[in-house]
């Protein structure tokens, strides 16, 4: 049976707001080629990364290039008819066929000439990258267009073999093994003690919750841990809790002062969010290597106060921009070891997703409203009221499902950690059925189903999010640990030097006296 082959072509286009220098640097790291060759590749208007590969291999090339932020296209070629296997008793014929196959192109683009004279040269702007380009001894002539498959009979099963100094791209899945019954016990105790202590126990409740979900989540056999102290977290939350209690009391007896209290809470909210993000990151770890957060407080005030306020004043027109700023602040300032995550998406993409989500939800609302109106006119007042309530609940559920799926896929698919990346495959239908089932059981059990609903949602997320590892993940983590130790050692040296300077200054002062 004929098999369709593909060319992997790069035309100089980048994904999202990926910068050109960053794309060149990542491309050079992935394929281990010199800066000079990288410049030639990006200077050409069209570059064939790989010729005559299967669909699966072409998509893996495409996935690899997306890690570098490079937009590549797959060009379909004419199907290849496999050669008939010769009889075993005629080895000379078999060798002859293989030699002929090695001397002739195996595929040709559809509606194009299938073979070219070796003396004919292509336009200067159409360069090709052979497999040898990815090795250290590769050469590239940007003024010619040569066939990439110099050895058509060389069928490597791993297109990133060790002959090019690279490891294969691996798709690693997150796994969550927690059960709803186990979380129910934690959730019930947390709820009762938080209510009885007027929110004071919320810090302990938050730590126990995170320890349960972190402890039951693994990636590539490695586990996540959360080591925060509830007392430290309580110190951060105490100001907000105290301000909340005072503001509520003042609103009841002195409304004007209550409003002042709420304004004060709004003023310290960005600081609290920044502190919380840094606290949770520094106490979260994967394989005993901690995460980090480097965001600044001044940025938090624009993200959590300025842009939300402007969104309200603009009647929601700036809401996608505010969401974009929040995600960039959260992701780009988060790191693992000494490396930081990067969100390579533009604000235009956020507006596109918002428009798509609003369009889908508006269509669902119109259809649901018409059906509700028709049925309501045929039934009594009570039935009509119940239908209206169900209609608004359905609209809310639709909005939640659509926007969660759209933005989860958008954010994860454009988040990178050095050369590694994520791939989210949320589906509106599957996620909608899950949320509908959760909502039904929450309603029937008067909210007691919440622990199972939470576990179901986490299991869905971990099952539909993939971490794409490029190269040796163990080597990457070992390097991160080494750099973290060096940074800690440098910090210790700086502290010791500071102490020595203080002691020397004290001795000098005492000597003068």
Coordinates of C-alpha atoms in Angstrom, one line a residue:
X1 CA 0.0 0.0 0.0
X2 CA 1.3 3.4 -0.9
X3 CA 2.5 5.6 2.0
X4 CA 2.3 9.4 1.9
X5 CA 5.5 11.2 2.5
X6 CA 6.1 14.8 3.6
X7 CA 8.7 17.6 3.4
X8 CA 9.2 19.7 6.5
X9 CA 9.5 23.3 5.4
X10 CA 10.5 26.5 7.3
X11 CA 9.6 29.9 5.7
X12 CA 11.0 32.2 8.4
X13 CA 7.8 32.5 10.4
X14 CA 7.8 32.4 14.2
X15 CA 5.1 31.3 16.6
X16 CA 3.3 34.0 18.6
X17 CA 5.6 36.8 20.0
X18 CA 8.7 34.6 19.9
X19 CA 11.7 36.9 19.4
X20 CA 14.0 36.2 16.5
X21 CA 17.2 36.0 18.7
X22 CA 15.6 33.6 21.1
X23 CA 14.4 31.4 18.2
X24 CA 17.9 31.3 16.7
X25 CA 19.5 30.5 20.0
X26 CA 17.0 27.6 20.7
X27 CA 17.4 26.3 17.1
X28 CA 21.2 26.2 17.5
X29 CA 20.9 24.4 20.8
X30 CA 18.5 21.8 19.5
X31 CA 20.5 20.9 16.4
X32 CA 23.9 21.9 17.7
X33 CA 25.0 24.0 14.7
X34 CA 27.1 27.1 14.5
X35 CA 25.7 30.6 14.6
X36 CA 26.8 31.2 11.0
X37 CA 24.7 28.3 9.7
X38 CA 21.8 29.5 11.8
X39 CA 22.0 32.9 10.2
X40 CA 22.0 31.4 6.7
X41 CA 18.9 29.3 7.6
X42 CA 16.9 32.3 8.9
X43 CA 18.1 34.5 6.0
X44 CA 16.6 32.2 3.4
X45 CA 12.9 32.6 2.4
X46 CA 12.3 28.9 2.3
X47 CA 14.3 26.1 4.0
X48 CA 13.5 22.4 3.8
X49 CA 14.3 20.9 7.1
X50 CA 13.7 17.3 6.1
X51 CA 12.6 15.6 2.9
X52 CA 10.7 12.4 2.3
X53 CA 9.6 11.4 5.8
X54 CA 6.5 9.7 7.1
X55 CA 3.6 11.6 8.7
X56 CA 4.6 10.5 12.2
X57 CA 8.2 11.6 11.7
X58 CA 7.2 14.8 10.0
X59 CA 4.9 15.8 13.0
X60 CA 7.7 15.0 15.4
X61 CA 10.0 17.4 13.4
X62 CA 7.2 20.0 13.6
X63 CA 6.9 19.5 17.3
X64 CA 10.6 19.9 17.8
X65 CA 10.7 23.1 15.7
X66 CA 7.8 24.5 17.7
X67 CA 9.9 24.2 20.8
X68 CA 12.3 26.7 19.2
X69 CA 9.3 28.9 18.3
X70 CA 9.6 28.2 14.6
X71 CA 6.5 27.7 12.5
X72 CA 7.0 24.9 10.0
X73 CA 4.6 23.5 7.4
X74 CA 4.3 19.9 6.2
X75 CA 4.2 19.6 2.3
X76 CA 2.5 16.5 1.1
X77 CA 4.4 14.5 -1.5
X78 CA 3.2 11.9 -4.0
X79 CA 2.6 8.4 -2.3
X80 CA 5.5 6.0 -2.5
X81 CA 4.8 2.5 -3.8
X82 CA 7.0 0.1 -1.9
X83 CA 9.3 -2.1 -3.8
X84 CA 8.3 -5.7 -4.1
X85 CA 10.4 -8.1 -2.0
X86 CA 12.6 -10.2 -4.3
X87 CA 12.8 -14.0 -3.9
X88 CA 15.2 -15.1 -1.3
X89 CA 17.2 -17.2 -3.7
X90 CA 18.2 -14.1 -5.8
X91 CA 20.3 -12.0 -3.4
X92 CA 22.0 -10.3 -6.3
X93 CA 18.7 -8.9 -7.6
X94 CA 17.8 -7.6 -4.1
X95 CA 21.1 -5.8 -3.9
X96 CA 20.6 -4.3 -7.3
X97 CA 17.2 -3.0 -6.4
X98 CA 18.6 -1.4 -3.2
X99 CA 21.4 0.2 -5.1
X100 CA 18.9 1.6 -7.7
X101 CA 16.7 2.9 -4.8
X102 CA 19.8 4.7 -3.3
X103 CA 20.5 6.4 -6.6
X104 CA 17.0 7.6 -7.4
X105 CA 14.7 9.9 -5.5
X106 CA 11.9 8.0 -3.8
X107 CA 9.2 10.6 -3.9
X108 CA 8.2 13.7 -5.8
X109 CA 6.0 16.6 -4.9
X110 CA 2.5 16.4 -6.3
X111 CA 2.1 18.2 -9.6
X112 CA 5.8 18.7 -10.0
X113 CA 8.7 17.1 -11.8
X114 CA 9.8 13.9 -10.0
X115 CA 13.5 14.2 -10.8
X116 CA 16.1 16.9 -11.5
X117 CA 19.3 17.1 -13.3
X118 CA 22.2 17.3 -10.8
X119 CA 23.6 20.2 -12.8
X120 CA 20.5 22.4 -12.4
X121 CA 20.6 24.8 -9.4
X122 CA 17.6 26.2 -7.5
X123 CA 17.0 29.8 -6.7
X124 CA 19.2 31.2 -4.0
X125 CA 16.3 31.7 -1.5
X126 CA 15.4 28.0 -1.4
X127 CA 17.9 26.4 0.9
X128 CA 17.8 22.8 2.2
X129 CA 19.0 21.3 5.4
X130 CA 20.2 17.8 5.2
X131 CA 20.4 15.4 8.1
X132 CA 24.2 16.2 8.2
X133 CA 23.2 19.8 9.0
X134 CA 22.2 18.6 12.5
X135 CA 25.7 17.1 13.1
X136 CA 28.7 19.1 14.0
X137 CA 30.4 18.5 10.7
X138 CA 27.4 19.6 8.6
X139 CA 27.8 22.2 5.8
X140 CA 25.1 24.4 4.2
X141 CA 25.2 26.0 0.8
X142 CA 22.4 28.6 0.8
X143 CA 22.7 29.2 -2.9
X144 CA 21.7 25.7 -4.0
X145 CA 18.8 23.5 -3.4
X146 CA 20.1 19.9 -3.0
X147 CA 18.1 16.8 -2.2
X148 CA 18.2 16.2 1.5
X149 CA 18.0 12.5 1.5
X150 CA 21.5 11.7 0.3
X151 CA 21.0 8.1 1.6
X152 CA 17.3 7.2 0.8
X153 CA 17.8 3.7 2.1
X154 CA 18.9 5.0 5.5
X155 CA 15.8 4.4 7.5
X156 CA 16.5 5.6 11.0
X157 CA 13.9 4.8 13.6
X158 CA 15.0 7.8 15.7
X159 CA 15.4 10.9 13.7
X160 CA 17.3 12.4 16.6
X161 CA 19.8 9.6 17.0
X162 CA 23.0 9.9 18.9
X163 CA 24.9 10.4 15.6
X164 CA 23.7 14.0 15.9
X165 CA 24.5 14.4 19.5
X166 CA 20.8 14.7 20.4
X167 CA 18.3 12.6 22.4
X168 CA 14.8 11.9 21.2
X169 CA 11.8 14.1 22.0
X170 CA 9.8 12.4 24.7
X171 CA 6.1 13.1 25.6
X172 CA 5.9 12.6 29.4
X173 CA 2.5 12.4 31.0
X174 CA 1.5 13.6 34.5
X175 CA -0.1 11.0 36.7
X176 CA -2.5 11.6 39.6
X177 CA -3.2 8.7 41.9
X178 CA -5.3 10.4 44.6
X179 CA -8.8 9.2 45.4
X180 CA -11.9 11.2 46.3
X181 CA -12.5 9.3 49.5
X182 CA -9.1 10.1 50.9
X183 CA -9.5 13.8 50.0
X184 CA -13.0 13.9 51.6
X185 CA -11.5 13.3 55.0
X186 CA -9.0 16.1 54.6
X187 CA -11.6 18.4 53.1
X188 CA -14.2 17.8 55.8
X189 CA -11.7 18.5 58.7
X190 CA -10.4 21.6 56.9
X191 CA -13.9 23.0 56.4
X192 CA -15.1 22.5 60.0
X193 CA -11.9 23.9 61.6
X194 CA -11.8 26.9 59.2
X195 CA -15.4 27.8 60.1
X196 CA -14.9 27.3 63.8
X197 CA -11.7 29.4 63.9
X198 CA -13.2 32.2 61.7
X199 CA -10.6 31.5 59.0
X200 CA -7.5 31.2 61.2
X201 CA -7.1 27.5 60.3
X202 CA -7.2 28.3 56.5
X203 CA -3.4 28.3 56.4
X204 CA -3.2 24.8 57.8
X205 CA -6.1 23.7 55.5
X206 CA -4.2 25.1 52.4
X207 CA -1.0 23.3 53.3
X208 CA -2.8 19.9 53.9
X209 CA -4.7 20.3 50.6
X210 CA -1.5 21.1 48.6
X211 CA 0.4 18.3 50.2
X212 CA -2.4 15.8 49.2
X213 CA -2.5 16.9 45.5
X214 CA 1.3 17.3 45.2
X215 CA 2.1 14.0 46.9
X216 CA -0.2 12.1 44.6
X217 CA 1.1 13.7 41.3
X218 CA 4.1 12.3 39.4
X219 CA 5.9 13.0 36.2
X220 CA 8.3 10.5 34.6
X221 CA 8.4 8.6 37.9
X222 CA 9.4 11.6 39.9
X223 CA 7.1 13.1 42.6
X224 CA 6.1 16.6 43.6
X225 CA 6.4 17.8 47.2
X226 CA 5.1 20.8 49.2
X227 CA 7.0 21.7 52.3
X228 CA 5.5 25.0 53.5
X229 CA 5.0 25.7 57.2
X230 CA 1.3 26.7 58.1
X231 CA 2.6 29.2 60.6
X232 CA 4.6 31.1 58.0
X233 CA 1.6 31.1 55.7
X234 CA -0.6 32.3 58.5
X235 CA 1.6 35.3 59.0
X236 CA 1.0 36.3 55.4
X237 CA -2.7 35.8 55.6
X238 CA -3.2 37.4 59.0
X239 CA -3.3 40.9 57.6
X240 CA -5.9 40.1 55.1
X241 CA -8.1 38.2 57.6
X242 CA -7.9 41.0 60.1
X243 CA -8.7 43.6 57.5
X244 CA -11.6 41.5 56.3
X245 CA -13.1 41.1 59.8
X246 CA -12.7 44.8 60.6
X247 CA -14.2 45.9 57.2
X248 CA -17.2 43.6 57.6
X249 CA -17.8 45.0 61.1
X250 CA -17.5 48.5 60.0
X251 CA -19.9 48.0 57.1
X252 CA -22.6 46.9 59.5
X253 CA -22.2 49.8 62.0
X254 CA -20.2 52.5 60.1
X255 CA -20.7 52.0 56.4
X256 CA -18.4 54.9 55.4
X257 CA -15.5 53.5 57.5
X258 CA -16.3 50.1 56.1
X259 CA -15.7 51.4 52.6
X260 CA -12.4 52.8 53.7
X261 CA -11.5 49.4 55.0
X262 CA -12.3 47.7 51.7
X263 CA -10.2 50.3 49.9
X264 CA -7.3 49.5 52.2
X265 CA -7.8 45.7 51.5
X266 CA -7.7 46.4 47.8
X267 CA -4.5 48.4 48.3
X268 CA -2.7 45.5 50.0
X269 CA -4.2 42.7 47.8
X270 CA -1.5 42.9 45.1
X271 CA 1.3 42.7 47.7
X272 CA -0.5 39.7 49.3
X273 CA -0.8 37.9 45.9
X274 CA 2.9 38.6 45.1
X275 CA 4.0 37.3 48.5
X276 CA 1.7 34.2 48.1
X277 CA 3.1 33.3 44.7
X278 CA 6.7 33.5 45.9
X279 CA 5.9 31.6 49.1
X280 CA 4.2 28.7 47.3
X281 CA 6.8 28.5 44.6
X282 CA 9.7 28.4 47.0
X283 CA 8.1 25.6 49.0
X284 CA 7.1 23.5 45.9
X285 CA 9.6 21.0 44.5
X286 CA 9.9 18.3 41.8
X287 CA 12.4 15.6 42.6
X288 CA 13.7 17.6 45.5
X289 CA 14.6 20.6 43.3
X290 CA 12.6 23.7 44.3
X291 CA 10.6 26.1 42.1
X292 CA 11.1 29.9 42.4
X293 CA 9.3 33.2 41.7
X294 CA 11.1 36.4 40.9
X295 CA 8.2 38.8 40.3
X296 CA 8.4 42.3 41.7
X297 CA 5.8 44.0 43.9
X298 CA 5.4 47.0 41.6
X299 CA 4.5 44.6 38.7
X300 CA 1.9 43.0 41.0
X301 CA 0.1 46.3 41.5
X302 CA -0.3 46.8 37.8
X303 CA -1.5 43.2 37.2
X304 CA -3.9 42.9 40.2
X305 CA -5.1 46.4 40.6
X306 CA -4.4 48.7 37.6
X307 CA -5.5 46.5 34.7
X308 CA -8.6 45.0 36.4
X309 CA -9.7 48.5 37.2
X310 CA -9.2 49.7 33.6
X311 CA -11.1 46.6 32.4
X312 CA -14.1 47.6 34.4
X313 CA -13.9 51.2 33.2
X314 CA -13.6 50.0 29.6
X315 CA -16.7 47.8 30.0
X316 CA -14.7 44.6 29.6
X317 CA -12.8 45.6 26.4
X318 CA -9.5 45.5 28.2
X319 CA -10.3 42.2 30.0
X320 CA -8.3 40.0 27.6
X321 CA -5.3 42.3 28.0
X322 CA -5.6 42.1 31.8
X323 CA -5.7 38.3 31.6
X324 CA -2.7 38.4 29.3
X325 CA -0.7 40.5 31.7
X326 CA -1.7 38.3 34.7
X327 CA -0.5 35.1 32.9
X328 CA 2.8 36.6 31.7
X329 CA 3.4 37.9 35.3
X330 CA 2.7 34.4 36.8
X331 CA 4.5 32.3 34.2
X332 CA 7.5 34.3 33.1
X333 CA 8.5 35.0 36.7
X334 CA 8.2 31.4 37.7
X335 CA 11.2 29.1 37.5
X336 CA 12.5 25.6 38.2
X337 CA 16.0 25.5 39.6
X338 CA 17.8 28.2 37.8
X339 CA 15.7 28.1 34.6
X340 CA 12.6 30.2 34.1
X341 CA 9.4 29.4 32.2
X342 CA 8.4 31.5 29.2
X343 CA 4.9 32.2 27.8
X344 CA 5.4 32.8 24.1
X345 CA 2.0 34.0 23.2
X346 CA 0.7 37.5 22.1
X347 CA -2.2 39.5 23.4
X348 CA -3.8 39.1 20.0
X349 CA -4.1 35.4 20.7
X350 CA -6.0 36.2 24.0
X351 CA -8.4 38.4 22.1
X352 CA -9.0 35.7 19.5
X353 CA -9.8 33.1 22.2
X354 CA -12.1 35.6 23.9
X355 CA -14.0 36.3 20.7
X356 CA -14.3 32.5 19.9
X357 CA -15.5 31.8 23.4
X358 CA -18.0 34.6 23.5
X359 CA -19.3 33.5 20.1
X360 CA -19.8 29.9 21.2
X361 CA -21.4 30.9 24.4
X362 CA -23.7 33.5 22.7
X363 CA -24.9 30.9 20.2
X364 CA -25.6 28.4 23.1
X365 CA -27.4 31.1 25.0
X366 CA -29.6 32.0 22.0
X367 CA -30.5 28.4 21.3
X368 CA -31.1 27.7 25.0
X369 CA -33.2 30.8 25.4
X370 CA -35.5 30.0 22.5
X371 CA -36.0 26.4 23.8
X372 CA -36.7 27.7 27.3
X373 CA -39.2 30.3 26.0
X374 CA -41.1 27.7 24.0
X375 CA -41.3 25.2 26.8
X376 CA -42.1 27.9 29.3
X377 CA -45.1 29.1 27.3
X378 CA -46.4 25.5 27.3
X379 CA -46.0 24.9 31.0
X380 CA -47.1 26.6 34.2
X381 CA -45.4 29.5 36.1
X382 CA -43.5 27.3 38.4
X383 CA -42.2 25.1 35.7
X384 CA -41.3 28.2 33.7
X385 CA -39.3 29.6 36.7
X386 CA -37.4 26.3 37.1
X387 CA -36.6 26.3 33.4
X388 CA -35.2 29.8 33.7
X389 CA -33.0 28.9 36.6
X390 CA -31.7 25.8 34.7
X391 CA -31.1 28.0 31.6
X392 CA -28.9 30.4 33.5
X393 CA -27.1 27.6 35.2
X394 CA -26.5 26.0 31.8
X395 CA -25.2 29.3 30.4
X396 CA -22.7 29.7 33.3
X397 CA -21.5 26.1 32.8
X398 CA -21.1 26.6 29.1
X399 CA -19.0 29.8 29.7
X400 CA -16.9 28.1 32.3
X401 CA -16.2 25.0 30.1
X402 CA -15.5 26.9 26.9
X403 CA -13.2 29.4 28.4
X404 CA -11.4 26.9 30.6
X405 CA -10.7 24.7 27.5
X406 CA -9.6 27.5 25.2
X407 CA -7.3 29.2 27.6
X408 CA -5.8 26.1 29.1
X409 CA -4.8 24.9 25.7
X410 CA -3.5 28.3 24.7
X411 CA -1.4 28.9 27.8
X412 CA 0.1 25.4 28.2
X413 CA 0.8 25.0 24.4
X414 CA 2.8 28.2 24.5
X415 CA 4.7 27.7 27.8
X416 CA 8.3 26.6 27.7
X417 CA 11.1 25.7 30.1
X418 CA 14.3 26.2 28.2
X419 CA 14.0 23.8 25.3
X420 CA 11.2 21.8 26.9
X421 CA 7.5 22.5 26.5
X422 CA 3.9 21.5 27.3
X423 CA 1.1 20.2 25.2
X424 CA -2.5 20.5 26.4
X425 CA -5.3 18.6 24.8
X426 CA -8.4 19.8 26.5
X427 CA -11.6 19.0 24.7
X428 CA -14.9 20.9 25.1
X429 CA -17.1 17.8 24.9
X430 CA -15.1 15.7 27.4
X431 CA -14.5 18.5 29.8
X432 CA -18.2 19.6 29.5
X433 CA -19.5 16.1 30.3
X434 CA -17.2 16.0 33.3
X435 CA -18.3 19.3 34.7
X436 CA -22.0 18.5 34.0
X437 CA -21.6 15.2 36.0
X438 CA -19.8 17.1 38.8
X439 CA -22.5 19.7 38.9
X440 CA -25.3 17.1 39.1
X441 CA -23.8 15.2 42.0
X442 CA -22.9 18.5 43.8
X443 CA -26.6 19.5 43.5
X444 CA -27.9 16.1 44.6
X445 CA -25.5 15.8 47.6
X446 CA -25.8 19.5 48.6
X447 CA -22.1 20.1 48.0
X448 CA -20.8 17.0 49.8
X449 CA -19.5 15.6 46.5
X450 CA -17.0 18.4 46.2
X451 CA -13.9 16.3 47.1
X452 CA -14.7 13.8 44.4
X453 CA -15.4 16.6 41.9
X454 CA -12.1 18.2 42.7
X455 CA -10.2 14.9 42.3
X456 CA -12.0 14.2 39.0
X457 CA -11.0 17.6 37.6
X458 CA -7.4 17.2 38.6
X459 CA -7.3 13.7 37.1
X460 CA -8.6 15.2 33.8
X461 CA -6.0 17.9 33.8
X462 CA -3.1 15.6 34.5
X463 CA -4.3 13.2 31.8
X464 CA -4.6 15.8 29.1
X465 CA -1.4 17.8 29.8
X466 CA 1.9 16.5 28.4
X467 CA 5.4 17.6 29.2
X468 CA 7.5 17.5 26.1
X469 CA 11.1 16.7 27.1
X470 CA 13.8 17.6 24.5
X471 CA 17.1 15.8 25.2
X472 CA 18.2 14.1 28.4
X473 CA 15.8 15.3 31.2
X474 CA 18.1 13.7 33.9
X475 CA 21.1 15.7 32.6
X476 CA 19.0 18.9 32.5
X477 CA 17.9 18.4 36.1
X478 CA 21.5 17.5 37.2
X479 CA 22.7 20.8 35.7
X480 CA 19.9 22.7 37.4
X481 CA 20.8 21.2 40.8
X482 CA 24.5 22.1 40.3
X483 CA 23.6 25.6 39.4
X484 CA 21.3 25.9 42.4
X485 CA 24.1 24.7 44.7
X486 CA 26.5 27.2 43.1
X487 CA 24.0 30.0 43.6
X488 CA 23.4 28.9 47.2
X489 CA 27.2 28.7 47.8
X490 CA 27.7 32.2 46.3
X491 CA 24.9 33.6 48.5
X492 CA 26.6 32.0 51.6
X493 CA 29.9 33.5 50.6
X494 CA 28.3 36.9 50.2
X495 CA 26.7 36.6 53.7
X496 CA 30.0 35.6 55.2
X497 CA 31.8 38.4 53.6
X498 CA 29.2 40.8 54.8
X499 CA 29.6 39.5 58.4
X500 CA 33.4 39.8 58.2
X501 CA 33.0 43.4 57.0
X502 CA 30.7 44.2 60.0
X503 CA 33.1 42.6 62.4
X504 CA 36.1 44.5 60.9
X505 CA 34.1 47.7 61.1
X506 CA 33.2 46.9 64.7
X507 CA 36.9 46.2 65.6
X508 CA 38.0 49.5 63.9
X509 CA 35.3 51.3 65.9
X510 CA 36.4 49.7 69.2
X511 CA 40.1 50.5 68.4
X512 CA 39.2 54.2 67.8
X513 CA 37.3 54.4 71.1

